[in-house]
């Protein structure tokens, strides 16, 4: 039986054609008497930061309303690329990060899907290693495990 992993959007920031998305893994919480065992961000949760450079456009959609376009290529448990999507064909060539050709990536979480048009593949890091790097320590870059 395949084990599924679920994530939640924690933070999103954009500046100078760079989009940073923070996500946390949802783990089993304590039974709450309503839905059984809820999924929560807890002490055992893994945390990731996804960096997109050269962003031309991005948008977000509520997860229940999201429909993937084109062929899906998984980069991690929560990031994938949509090949041949309609959104990528609508890219504005004058966006602040516009380069050719644009690629369509999605960060999929339980509440929100962030769609990003950019010319390069995102960098995915474990939040602990990113914090160490910003503090000046050497930490290896990590990628989220593949599905």
PDB file of C-alpha atoms in Angstrom, residues 132-133 136-140:
ATOM      1  CA  UNK A 132      22.031  26.878   8.910  1.00  0.00           C
ATOM      2  CA  UNK A 133      23.133  28.341   5.568  1.00  0.00           C
ATOM      3  CA  UNK A 136      26.806  31.012   7.701  1.00  0.00           C
ATOM      4  CA  UNK A 137      27.139  27.277   8.330  1.00  0.00           C
ATOM      5  CA  UNK A 138      27.732  24.769   5.570  1.00  0.00           C
ATOM      6  CA  UNK A 139      24.749  22.489   5.136  1.00  0.00           C
ATOM      7  CA  UNK A 140      24.054  20.202   2.216  1.00  0.00           C
TER       8      UNK A 140
END
